[in-house]
Coordinates of C-alpha atoms in Angstrom, one line a residue:
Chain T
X1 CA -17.1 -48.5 -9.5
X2 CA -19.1 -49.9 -6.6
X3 CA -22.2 -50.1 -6.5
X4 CA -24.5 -51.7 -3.7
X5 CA -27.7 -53.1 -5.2
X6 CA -29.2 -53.8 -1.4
X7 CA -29.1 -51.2 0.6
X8 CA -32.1 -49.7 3.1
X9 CA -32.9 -46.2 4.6
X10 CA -35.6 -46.4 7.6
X11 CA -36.6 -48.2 10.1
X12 CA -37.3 -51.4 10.9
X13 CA -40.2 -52.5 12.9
X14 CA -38.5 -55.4 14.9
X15 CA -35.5 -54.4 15.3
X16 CA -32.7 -51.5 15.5
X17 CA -31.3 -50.0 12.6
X18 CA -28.1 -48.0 13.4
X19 CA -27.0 -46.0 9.9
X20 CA -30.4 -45.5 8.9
X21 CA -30.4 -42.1 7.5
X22 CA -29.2 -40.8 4.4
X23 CA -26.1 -39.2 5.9
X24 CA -25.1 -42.2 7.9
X25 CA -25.4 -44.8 4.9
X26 CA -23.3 -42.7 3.0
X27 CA -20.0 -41.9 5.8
X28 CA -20.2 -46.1 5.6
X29 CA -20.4 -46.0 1.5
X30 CA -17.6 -43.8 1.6
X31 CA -15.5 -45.5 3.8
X32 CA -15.5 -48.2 1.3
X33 CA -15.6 -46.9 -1.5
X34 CA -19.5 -47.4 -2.3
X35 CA -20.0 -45.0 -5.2
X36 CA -23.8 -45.6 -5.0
X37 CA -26.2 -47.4 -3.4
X38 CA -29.9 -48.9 -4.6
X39 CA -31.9 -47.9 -1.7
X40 CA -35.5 -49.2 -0.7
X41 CA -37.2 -48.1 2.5
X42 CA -37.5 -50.3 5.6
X43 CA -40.3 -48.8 6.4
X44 CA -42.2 -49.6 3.8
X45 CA -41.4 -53.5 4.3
X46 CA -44.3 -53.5 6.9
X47 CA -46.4 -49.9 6.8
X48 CA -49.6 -50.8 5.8
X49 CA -49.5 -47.8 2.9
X50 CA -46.4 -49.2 2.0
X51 CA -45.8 -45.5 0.1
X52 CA -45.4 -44.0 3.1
X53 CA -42.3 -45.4 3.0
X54 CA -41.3 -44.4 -0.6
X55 CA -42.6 -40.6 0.3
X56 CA -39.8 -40.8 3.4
X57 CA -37.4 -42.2 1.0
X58 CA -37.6 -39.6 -1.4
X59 CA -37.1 -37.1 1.3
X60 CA -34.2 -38.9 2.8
X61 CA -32.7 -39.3 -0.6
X62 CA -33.3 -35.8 -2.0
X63 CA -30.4 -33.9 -1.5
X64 CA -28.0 -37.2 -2.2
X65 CA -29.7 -38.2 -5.7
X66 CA -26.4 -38.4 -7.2
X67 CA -25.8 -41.6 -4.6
X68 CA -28.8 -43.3 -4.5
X69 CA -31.2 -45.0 -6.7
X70 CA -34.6 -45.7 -5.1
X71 CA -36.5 -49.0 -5.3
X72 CA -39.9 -48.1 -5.1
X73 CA -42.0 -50.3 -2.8
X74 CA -45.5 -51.1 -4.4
X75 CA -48.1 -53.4 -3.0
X76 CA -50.5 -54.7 -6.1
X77 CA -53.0 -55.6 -3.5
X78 CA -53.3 -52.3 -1.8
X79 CA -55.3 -49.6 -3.3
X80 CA -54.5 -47.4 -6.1
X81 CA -51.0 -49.0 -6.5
X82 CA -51.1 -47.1 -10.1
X83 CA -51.1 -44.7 -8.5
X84 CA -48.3 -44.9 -6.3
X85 CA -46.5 -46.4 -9.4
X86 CA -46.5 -43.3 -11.0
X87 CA -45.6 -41.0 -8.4
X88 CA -42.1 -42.8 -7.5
X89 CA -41.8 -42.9 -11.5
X90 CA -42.3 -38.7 -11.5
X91 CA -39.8 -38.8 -8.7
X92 CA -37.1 -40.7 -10.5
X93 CA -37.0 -43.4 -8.4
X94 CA -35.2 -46.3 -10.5
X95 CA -36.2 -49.7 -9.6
X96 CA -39.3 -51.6 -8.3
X97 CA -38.8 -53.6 -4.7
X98 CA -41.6 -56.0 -4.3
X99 CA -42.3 -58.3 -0.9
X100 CA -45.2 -60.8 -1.6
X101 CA -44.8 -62.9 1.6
X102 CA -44.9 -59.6 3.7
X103 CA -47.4 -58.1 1.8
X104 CA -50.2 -60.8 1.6
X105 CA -49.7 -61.8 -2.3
X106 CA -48.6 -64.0 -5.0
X107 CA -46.2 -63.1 -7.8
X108 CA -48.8 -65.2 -10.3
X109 CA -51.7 -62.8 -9.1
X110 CA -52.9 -61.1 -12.3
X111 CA -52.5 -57.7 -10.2
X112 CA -48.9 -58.7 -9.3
X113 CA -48.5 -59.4 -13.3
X114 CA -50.0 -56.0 -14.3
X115 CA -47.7 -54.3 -12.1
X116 CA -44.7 -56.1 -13.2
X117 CA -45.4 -54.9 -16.9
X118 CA -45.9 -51.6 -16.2
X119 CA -42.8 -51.5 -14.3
X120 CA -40.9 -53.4 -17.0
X121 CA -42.6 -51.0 -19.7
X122 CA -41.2 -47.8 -17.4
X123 CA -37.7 -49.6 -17.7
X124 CA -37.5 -50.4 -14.2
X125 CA -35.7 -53.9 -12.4
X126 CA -38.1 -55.9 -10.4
X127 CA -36.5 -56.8 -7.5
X128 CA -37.6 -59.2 -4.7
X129 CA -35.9 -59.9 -1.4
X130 CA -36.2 -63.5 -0.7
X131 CA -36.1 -62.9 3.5
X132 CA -35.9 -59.6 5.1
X133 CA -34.2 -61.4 8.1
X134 CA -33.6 -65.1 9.2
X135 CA -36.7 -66.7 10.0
X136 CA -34.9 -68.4 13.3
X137 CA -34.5 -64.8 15.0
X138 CA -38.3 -63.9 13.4
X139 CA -40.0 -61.6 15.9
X140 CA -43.6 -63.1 17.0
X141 CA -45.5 -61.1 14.6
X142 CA -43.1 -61.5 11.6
X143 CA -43.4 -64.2 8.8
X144 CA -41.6 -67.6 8.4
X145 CA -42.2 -67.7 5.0
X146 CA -39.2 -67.0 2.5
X147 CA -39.4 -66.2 -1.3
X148 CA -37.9 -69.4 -3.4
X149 CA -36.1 -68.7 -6.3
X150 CA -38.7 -71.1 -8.2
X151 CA -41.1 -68.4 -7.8
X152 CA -39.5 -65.8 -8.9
X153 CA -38.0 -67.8 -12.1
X154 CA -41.5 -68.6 -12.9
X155 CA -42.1 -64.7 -12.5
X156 CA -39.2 -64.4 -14.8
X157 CA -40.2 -66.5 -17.4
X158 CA -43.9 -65.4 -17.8
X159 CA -42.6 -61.8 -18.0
X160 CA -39.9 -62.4 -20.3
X161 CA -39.6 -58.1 -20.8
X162 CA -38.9 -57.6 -17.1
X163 CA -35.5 -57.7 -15.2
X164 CA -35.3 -59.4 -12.1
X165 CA -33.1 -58.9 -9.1
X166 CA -33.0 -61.5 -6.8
X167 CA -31.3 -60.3 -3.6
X168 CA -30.8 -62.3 -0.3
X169 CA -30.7 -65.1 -2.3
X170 CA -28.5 -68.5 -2.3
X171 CA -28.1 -70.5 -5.5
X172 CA -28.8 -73.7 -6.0
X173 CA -25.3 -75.6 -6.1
X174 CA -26.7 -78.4 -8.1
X175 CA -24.6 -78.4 -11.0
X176 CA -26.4 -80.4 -13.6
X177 CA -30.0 -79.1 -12.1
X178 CA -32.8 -78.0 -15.0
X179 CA -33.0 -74.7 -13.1
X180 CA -29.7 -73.6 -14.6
X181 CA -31.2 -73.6 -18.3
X182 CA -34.2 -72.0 -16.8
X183 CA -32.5 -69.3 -15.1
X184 CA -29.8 -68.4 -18.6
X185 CA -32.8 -68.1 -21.0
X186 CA -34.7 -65.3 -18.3
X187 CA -33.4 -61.7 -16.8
X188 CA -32.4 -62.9 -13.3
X189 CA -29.5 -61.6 -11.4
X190 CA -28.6 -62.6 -8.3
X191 CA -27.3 -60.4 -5.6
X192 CA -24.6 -62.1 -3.4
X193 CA -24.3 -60.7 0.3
X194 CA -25.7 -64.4 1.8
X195 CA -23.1 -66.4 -0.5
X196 CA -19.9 -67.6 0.0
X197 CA -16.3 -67.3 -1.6
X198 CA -14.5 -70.0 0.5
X199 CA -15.2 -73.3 1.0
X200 CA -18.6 -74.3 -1.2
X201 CA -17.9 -71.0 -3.3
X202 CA -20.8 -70.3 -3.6
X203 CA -20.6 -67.0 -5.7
X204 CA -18.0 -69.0 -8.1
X205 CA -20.3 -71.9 -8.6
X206 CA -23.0 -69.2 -9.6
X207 CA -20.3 -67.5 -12.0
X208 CA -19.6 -70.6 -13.6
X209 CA -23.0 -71.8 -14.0
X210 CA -25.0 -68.5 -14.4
X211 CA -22.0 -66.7 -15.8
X212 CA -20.5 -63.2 -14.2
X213 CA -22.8 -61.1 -15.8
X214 CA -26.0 -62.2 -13.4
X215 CA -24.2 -61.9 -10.4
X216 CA -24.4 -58.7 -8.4
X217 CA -22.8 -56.9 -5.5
X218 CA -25.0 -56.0 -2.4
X219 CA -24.5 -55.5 1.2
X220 CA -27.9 -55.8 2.7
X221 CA -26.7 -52.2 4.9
X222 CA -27.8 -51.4 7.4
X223 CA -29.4 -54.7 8.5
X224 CA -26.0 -56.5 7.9
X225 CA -22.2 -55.6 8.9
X226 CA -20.7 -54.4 5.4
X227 CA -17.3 -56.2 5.3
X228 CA -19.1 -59.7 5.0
X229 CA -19.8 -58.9 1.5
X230 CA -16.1 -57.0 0.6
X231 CA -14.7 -60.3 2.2
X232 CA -16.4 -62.2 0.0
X233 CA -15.0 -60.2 -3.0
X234 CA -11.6 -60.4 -1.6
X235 CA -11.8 -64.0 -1.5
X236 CA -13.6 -64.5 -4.9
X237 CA -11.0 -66.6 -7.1
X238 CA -12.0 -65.1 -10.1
X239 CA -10.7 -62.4 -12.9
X240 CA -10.6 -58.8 -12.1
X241 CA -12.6 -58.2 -15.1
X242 CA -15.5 -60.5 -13.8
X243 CA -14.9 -58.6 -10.3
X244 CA -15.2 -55.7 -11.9
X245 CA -18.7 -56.7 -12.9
X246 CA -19.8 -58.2 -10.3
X247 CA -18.9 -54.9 -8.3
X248 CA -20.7 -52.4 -10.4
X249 CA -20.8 -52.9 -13.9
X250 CA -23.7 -55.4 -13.9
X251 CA -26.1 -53.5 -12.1
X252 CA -24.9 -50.0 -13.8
X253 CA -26.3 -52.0 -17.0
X254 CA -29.6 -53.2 -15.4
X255 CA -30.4 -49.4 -14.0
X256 CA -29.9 -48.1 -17.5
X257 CA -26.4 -45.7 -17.5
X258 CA -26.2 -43.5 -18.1
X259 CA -27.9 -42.0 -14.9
X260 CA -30.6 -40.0 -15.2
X261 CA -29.3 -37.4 -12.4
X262 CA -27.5 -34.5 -14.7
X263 CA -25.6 -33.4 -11.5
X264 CA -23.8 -36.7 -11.7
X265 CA -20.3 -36.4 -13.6
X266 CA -19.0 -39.8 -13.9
Chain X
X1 CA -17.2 -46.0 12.7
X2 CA -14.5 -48.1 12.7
X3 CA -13.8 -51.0 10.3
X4 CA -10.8 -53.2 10.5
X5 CA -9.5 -55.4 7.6
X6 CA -7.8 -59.0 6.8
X7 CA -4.5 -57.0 7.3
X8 CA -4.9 -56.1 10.9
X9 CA -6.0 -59.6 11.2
X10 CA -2.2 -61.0 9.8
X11 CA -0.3 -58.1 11.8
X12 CA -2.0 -59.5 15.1
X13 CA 1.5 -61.2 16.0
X14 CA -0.4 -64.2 17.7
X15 CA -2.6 -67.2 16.7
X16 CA -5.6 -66.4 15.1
X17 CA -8.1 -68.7 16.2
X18 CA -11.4 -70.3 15.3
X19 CA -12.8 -72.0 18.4
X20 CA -15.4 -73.7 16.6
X21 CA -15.2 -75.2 12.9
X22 CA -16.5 -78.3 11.1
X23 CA -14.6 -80.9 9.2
X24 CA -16.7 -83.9 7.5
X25 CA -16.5 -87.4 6.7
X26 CA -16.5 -88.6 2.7
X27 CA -19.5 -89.0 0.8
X28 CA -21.0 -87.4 4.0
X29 CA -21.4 -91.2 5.2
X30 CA -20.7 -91.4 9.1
X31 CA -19.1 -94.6 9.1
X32 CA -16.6 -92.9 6.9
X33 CA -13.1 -92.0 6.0
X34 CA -12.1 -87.9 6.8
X35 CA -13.2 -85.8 3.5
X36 CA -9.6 -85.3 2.9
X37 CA -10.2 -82.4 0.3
X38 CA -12.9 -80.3 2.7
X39 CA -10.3 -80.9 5.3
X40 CA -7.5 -79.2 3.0
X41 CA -9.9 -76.2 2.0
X42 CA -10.5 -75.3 5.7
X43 CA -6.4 -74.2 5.5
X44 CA -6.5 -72.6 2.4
X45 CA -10.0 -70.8 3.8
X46 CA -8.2 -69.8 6.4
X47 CA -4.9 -68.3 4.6
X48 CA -7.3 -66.0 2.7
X49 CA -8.3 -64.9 6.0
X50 CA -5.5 -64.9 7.9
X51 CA -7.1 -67.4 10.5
X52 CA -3.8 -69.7 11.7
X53 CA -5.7 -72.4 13.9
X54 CA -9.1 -74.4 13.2
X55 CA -10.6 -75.9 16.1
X56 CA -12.5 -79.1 14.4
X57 CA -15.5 -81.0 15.2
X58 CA -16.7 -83.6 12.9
X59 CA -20.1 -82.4 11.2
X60 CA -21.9 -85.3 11.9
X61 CA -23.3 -85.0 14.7
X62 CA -26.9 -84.8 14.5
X63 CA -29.8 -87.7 15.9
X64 CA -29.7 -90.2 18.4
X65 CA -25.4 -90.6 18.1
X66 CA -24.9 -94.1 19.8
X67 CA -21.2 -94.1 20.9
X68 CA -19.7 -96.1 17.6
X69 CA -21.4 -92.9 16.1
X70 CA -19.1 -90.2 17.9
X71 CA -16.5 -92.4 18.6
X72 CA -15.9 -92.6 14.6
X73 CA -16.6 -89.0 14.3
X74 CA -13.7 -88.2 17.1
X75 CA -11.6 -90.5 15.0
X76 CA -12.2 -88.0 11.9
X77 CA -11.3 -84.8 14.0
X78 CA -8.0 -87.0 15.4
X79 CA -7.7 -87.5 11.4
X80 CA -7.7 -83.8 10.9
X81 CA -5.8 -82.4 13.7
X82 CA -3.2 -85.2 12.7
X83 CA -3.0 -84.2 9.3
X84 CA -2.5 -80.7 10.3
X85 CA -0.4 -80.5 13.2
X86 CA 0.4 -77.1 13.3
X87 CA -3.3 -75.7 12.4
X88 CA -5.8 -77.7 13.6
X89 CA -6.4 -79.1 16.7
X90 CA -9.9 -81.5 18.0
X91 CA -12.7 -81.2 20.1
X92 CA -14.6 -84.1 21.3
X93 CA -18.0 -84.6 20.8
X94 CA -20.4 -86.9 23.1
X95 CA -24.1 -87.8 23.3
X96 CA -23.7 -87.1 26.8
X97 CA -26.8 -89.5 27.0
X98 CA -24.8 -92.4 25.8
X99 CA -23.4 -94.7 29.0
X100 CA -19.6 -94.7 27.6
X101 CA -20.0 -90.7 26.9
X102 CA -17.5 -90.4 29.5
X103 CA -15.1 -93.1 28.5
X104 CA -14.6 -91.7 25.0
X105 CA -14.0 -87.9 27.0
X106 CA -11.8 -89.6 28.7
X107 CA -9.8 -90.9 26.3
X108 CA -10.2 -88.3 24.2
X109 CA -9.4 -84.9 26.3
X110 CA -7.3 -86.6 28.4
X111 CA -5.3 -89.4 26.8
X112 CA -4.9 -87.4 22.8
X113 CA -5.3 -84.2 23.7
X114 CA -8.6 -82.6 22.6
X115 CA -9.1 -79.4 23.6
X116 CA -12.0 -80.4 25.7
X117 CA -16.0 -81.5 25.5
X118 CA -18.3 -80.3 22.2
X119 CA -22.1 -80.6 22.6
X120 CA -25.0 -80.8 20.5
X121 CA -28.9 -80.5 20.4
X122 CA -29.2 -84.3 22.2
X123 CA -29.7 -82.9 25.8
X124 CA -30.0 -79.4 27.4
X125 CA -27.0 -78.4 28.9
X126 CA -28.8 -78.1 32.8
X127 CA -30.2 -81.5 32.3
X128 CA -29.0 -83.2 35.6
X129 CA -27.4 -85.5 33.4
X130 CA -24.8 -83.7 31.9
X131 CA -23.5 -82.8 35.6
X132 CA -20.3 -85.0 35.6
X133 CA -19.3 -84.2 32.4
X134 CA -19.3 -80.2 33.6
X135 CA -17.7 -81.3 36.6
X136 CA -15.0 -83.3 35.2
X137 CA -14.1 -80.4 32.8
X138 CA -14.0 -78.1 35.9
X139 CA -11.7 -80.2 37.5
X140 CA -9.3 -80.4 33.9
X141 CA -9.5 -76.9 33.5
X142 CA -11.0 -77.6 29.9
X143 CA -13.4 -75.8 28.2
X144 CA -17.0 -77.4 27.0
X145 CA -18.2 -76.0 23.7
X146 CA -22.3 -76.2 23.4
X147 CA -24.1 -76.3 20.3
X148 CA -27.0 -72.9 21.4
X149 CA -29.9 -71.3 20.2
X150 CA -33.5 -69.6 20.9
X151 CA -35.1 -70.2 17.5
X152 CA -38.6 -68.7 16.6
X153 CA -39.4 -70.6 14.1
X154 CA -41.6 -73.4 14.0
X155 CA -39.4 -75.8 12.0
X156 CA -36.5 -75.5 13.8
X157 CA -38.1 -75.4 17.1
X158 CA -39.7 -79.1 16.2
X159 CA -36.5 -80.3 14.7
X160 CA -34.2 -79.4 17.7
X161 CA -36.4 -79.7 20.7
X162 CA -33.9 -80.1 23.2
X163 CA -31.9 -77.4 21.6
X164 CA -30.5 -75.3 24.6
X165 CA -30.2 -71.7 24.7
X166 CA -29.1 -69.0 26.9
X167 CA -30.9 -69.6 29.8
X168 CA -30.1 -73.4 29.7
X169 CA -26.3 -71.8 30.0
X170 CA -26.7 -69.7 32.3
X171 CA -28.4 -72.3 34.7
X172 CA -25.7 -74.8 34.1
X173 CA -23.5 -72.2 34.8
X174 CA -24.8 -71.1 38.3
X175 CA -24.6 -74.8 38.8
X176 CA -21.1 -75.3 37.8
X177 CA -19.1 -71.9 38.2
X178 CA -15.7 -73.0 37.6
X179 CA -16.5 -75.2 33.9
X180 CA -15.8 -72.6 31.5
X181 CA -18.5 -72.9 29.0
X182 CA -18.9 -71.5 25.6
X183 CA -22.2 -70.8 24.1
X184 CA -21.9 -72.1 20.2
X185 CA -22.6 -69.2 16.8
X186 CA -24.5 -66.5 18.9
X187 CA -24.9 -65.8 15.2
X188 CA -26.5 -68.7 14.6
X189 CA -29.9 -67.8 13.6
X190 CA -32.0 -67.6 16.8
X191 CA -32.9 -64.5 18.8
X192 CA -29.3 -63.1 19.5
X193 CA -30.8 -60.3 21.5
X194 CA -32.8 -62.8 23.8
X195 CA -29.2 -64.4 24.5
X196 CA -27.6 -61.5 25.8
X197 CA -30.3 -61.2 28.3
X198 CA -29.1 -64.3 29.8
X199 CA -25.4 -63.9 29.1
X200 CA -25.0 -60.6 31.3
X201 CA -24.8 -62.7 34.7
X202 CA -23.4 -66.0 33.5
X203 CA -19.5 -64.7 33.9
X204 CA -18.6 -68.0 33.2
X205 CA -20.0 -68.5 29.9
X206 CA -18.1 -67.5 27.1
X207 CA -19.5 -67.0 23.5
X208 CA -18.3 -67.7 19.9
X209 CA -19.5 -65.3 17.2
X210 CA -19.7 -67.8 14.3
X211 CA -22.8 -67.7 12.5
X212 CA -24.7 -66.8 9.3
X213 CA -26.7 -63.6 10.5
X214 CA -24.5 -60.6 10.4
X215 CA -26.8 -58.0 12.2
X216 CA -25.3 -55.2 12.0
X217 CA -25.1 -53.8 15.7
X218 CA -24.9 -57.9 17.1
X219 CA -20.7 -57.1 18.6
X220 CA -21.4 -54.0 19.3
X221 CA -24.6 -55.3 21.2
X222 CA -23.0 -57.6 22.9
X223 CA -19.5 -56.1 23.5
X224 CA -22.0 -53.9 26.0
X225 CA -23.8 -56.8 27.7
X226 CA -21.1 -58.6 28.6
X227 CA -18.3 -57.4 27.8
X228 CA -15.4 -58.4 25.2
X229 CA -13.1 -60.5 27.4
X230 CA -15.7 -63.8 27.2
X231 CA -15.9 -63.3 23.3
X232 CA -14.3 -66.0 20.9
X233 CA -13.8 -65.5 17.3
X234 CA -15.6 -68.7 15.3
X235 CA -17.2 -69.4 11.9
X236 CA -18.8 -72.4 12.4
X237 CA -17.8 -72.8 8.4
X238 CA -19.3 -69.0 8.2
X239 CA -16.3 -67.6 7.0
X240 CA -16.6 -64.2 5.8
X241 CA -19.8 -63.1 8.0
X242 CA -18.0 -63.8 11.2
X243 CA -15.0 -62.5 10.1
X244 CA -16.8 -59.2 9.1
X245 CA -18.6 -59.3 12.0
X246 CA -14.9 -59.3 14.2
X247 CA -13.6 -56.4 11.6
X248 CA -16.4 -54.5 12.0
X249 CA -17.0 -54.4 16.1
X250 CA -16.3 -51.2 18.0
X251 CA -13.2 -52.6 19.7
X252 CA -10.1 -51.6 21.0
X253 CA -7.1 -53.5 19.7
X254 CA -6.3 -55.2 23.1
X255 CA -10.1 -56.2 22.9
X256 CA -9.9 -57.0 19.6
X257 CA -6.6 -59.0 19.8
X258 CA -8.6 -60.9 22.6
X259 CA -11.2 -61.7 20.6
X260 CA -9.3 -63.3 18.2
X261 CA -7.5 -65.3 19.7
X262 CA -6.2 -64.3 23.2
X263 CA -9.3 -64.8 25.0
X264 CA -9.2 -68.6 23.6
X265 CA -5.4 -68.9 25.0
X266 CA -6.3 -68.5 27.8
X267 CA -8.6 -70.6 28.4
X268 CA -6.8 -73.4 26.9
X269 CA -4.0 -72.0 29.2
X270 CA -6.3 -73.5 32.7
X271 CA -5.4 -77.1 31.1
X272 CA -4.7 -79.0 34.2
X273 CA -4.5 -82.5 33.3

């Protein structure tokens, strides 16, 4: 079973999104064999109510809930985020998508913390981009600013009941770096669509220092072309059980399978 | 929606090449040997993706690059090219600032063979300067490959100040019409859609898609500007995102058997020297 852990329905407000709706994302997912994908909404990456964009999700997303799990976008400095919170909760929305350089905050704000617990109490992933494009083609009115994997295994390690999805991300490939030990003793995963599989192998470094199980498969659609990330897993030198894993099985296990959607018969 | 895979990459029934990759020197240390191993990972790279010729240009080639500089870093591409007859071949890089840039093209392109003249970030590619260089490669029928970008952001604007990007091309271009030039990774992490601005009416510039951003409409974007005839497969060491970005393009096959690889045999084909 594949499973993309980074996918996006919306628009973008710097740049054209072709495959944007529900019905789009899916003909793709199809194509290759995508059994589901873990949406969040581009929209919400720069709306100042970033809601909004979760309300449009959930209407895009309705009548496919069997396909897609919903990241719900939540500011903790905008009001009434609680609020918010509990809505995309009621709507079965599976995951929490957080953007602290877009959004104006830190993940060691005591806000940020509050909402990290409540969303780890409600059983939900945390998950953090750590760009939403490359800073070098940054529109004018964009950021430059990129999450580092230090903050978010700090994140990880002060909220040691949360799961963390790191997507976007590069490892480290320092093999005998402290941030290793860190990273095994926290729930961190790390989503794989900027990595490599040739070359610096980057995605086997991570499997052999982070092991297979932290290691997840995203496409980053429909910002990025999808068959960088298949590539990748076609050049992977590694087991088809760890494949297998890294396809599907990891982030089946983090959402909490069985699914919560009855009309799914898998 | 169409999406191609490795497999209609290894039925192509020619060479599949990439016009611009990196080999390096060991222990990254420019005086240096070739890295023997990277050098032997590039071929098996490019089995797994069914790429059959590497075009090489030694990694080092950032800063002021006096000519003992780039002439050891030719030396490592000759290294490479050498130790893999049959799938690699060398381009030569110059600080076309340097006073004996010319000599080591010239022995280079002309007296071993390398496919023609790589740039990097040293000079913009209209700086009067660089004008006998374009010339000369006009006159050899040999291709000059430019290191390119627009970048927005502040750090890479102050580290690469004379970075050139499309409009630099373009003007070298209207300057000298018969050098074909190759803008380097339009993927390459500046604005991509600023480029193809530039790129419509510069027929003469070609451009390799190497490059870590994999935009999702970039080929089709700029298989509309300008057309697919001046597009070059490339990874620049980006393996799978510039593959993917190839596979995925809305191309026909004779476009798409152009772009990877046909478009480039040709213009190594206008070799006159």
């Amino acid at each position: 079973m594949i499973i993309d852990v980074n996918a996006f329905l919306g628009h973008y407000a710097f740049r054209r999104l072709r495959h944007n709706r529900a019905s789009e994302l899916l003909a793709i997912m199809d194509h290759f064999g995508i059994v589901r994908a873990c949406v969040a909404s581009a929209d919400a990456i720069l709306y100042r109510d970033s809601h909004m964009g979760n309300v449009l999700l959930r209407e895009e997303t309705l009548p496919h809930s069997e396909r897609f799990w919903c990241y719900a976008t939540i500011n903790p400095a905008y009001a009434e985020w609680r609020h918010d919170l509990r809505q995309c909760l009621a709507w079965g929305f599976k995951g929490l998508r957080l953007y602290p350089k877009h959004h104006g905050y830190s993940l060691q704000d005591p806000e940020t913390a509050r909402l990290i617990e409540a969303a780890a109490e409600a059983g939900l992933p945390v998950s953090i981009p750590v760009r939403v494009e490359d800073p070098r083609q940054r529109h004018w009115l964009d950021i430059e600013a990129t999450v580092s994997i230090e903050e978010v295994l700090a994140a990880a390690e002060r909220h040691r009941i949360a799961t963390f999805i790191l997507t976007e991300s590069v490892p480290p490939l320092q093999p005998d770096a402290a941030i290793w030990a860190r990273m095994r003793r926290v729930n961190l995963y790390l989503e794989m669509s900027r990595m490599t599989a040739v070359m610096e192998n980057s995605i086997g470094f991570l499997i052999q220092h982070l092991g297979e199980d932290r290691v997840l498969f995203g496409t980053g659609l429909p910002f990025k072309t999808p068959s960088a990330s298949f590539l990748k897993m076609l050049a992977l030198d590694a087991p088809d059980e760890a494949k297998r894993k890294v396809f599907g099985e990891n982030t089946r296990h983090i959402f909490g399978e069985p699914p919560r959607y009855p009309q799914n018969k898998e | 929606m169409r999406y191609r895979t490795i497999e209609d990459v290894k039925r192509l029934g020619h060479p599949v090449i990439d016009c611009h990759m990196h080999v390096r020197s060991e222990r990254g240390d420019p005086a240096g040997g070739l890295d023997i191993r990277h050098c032997d990972q590039i071929i098996e790279a490019n089995a797994k993706l069914g790429i059959t010729l590497s075009c090489v240009i030694d990694l080092n080639v950032t800063g002021p690059q006096p000519y003992e500089m780039f002439h050891r870093a030719n030396d490592r591409a000759a290294a490479a090219a050498a130790r893999h007859p049959n799938h690699m071949r060398a381009w030569c890089f110059v600080n076309p600032g340097d006073p004996r840039a010319m000599e080591e093209i010239e022995q280079r392109v002309r007296d071993e063979n390398f496919i023609g003249v790589k740039l990097y970030n040293q000079h913009r590619l209209d700086d009067p300067m660089l004008d006998p260089i374009l010339d000369r490669c006009a006159v050899w029928g040999v291709p000059v490959l430019s290191h390119a970008g627009r970048p927005n952001d502040a750090e890479t604007r102050a580290r690469q100040p004379k970075i050139s990007d499309a409009s630099h091309f373009a003007a070298a271009a209207r300057k000298h019409p018969g050098t074909m030039i190759i803008e380097a990774h339009l993927g390459g992490g500046g604005d991509w859609e600023w480029a193809l601005k530039y790129l419509r009416d510069a027929p003469s510039v070609y451009v390799d898609i190497a490059g870590s951003v994999v935009d999702e409409d970039m080929m089709d974007r700029t298989v509309a500007a300008i057309g697919a005839e001046r597009l070059l497969f490339a990874t620049d060491m980006t393996y799978e995102g510039s593959m993917a970005k190839a596979l995925d393009a809305e191309l026909s096959n004779e476009e798409f058997s152009g772009l990877m690889g046909r478009n480039f045999q040709r213009i190594l084909a206008r070799r006159a020297i």
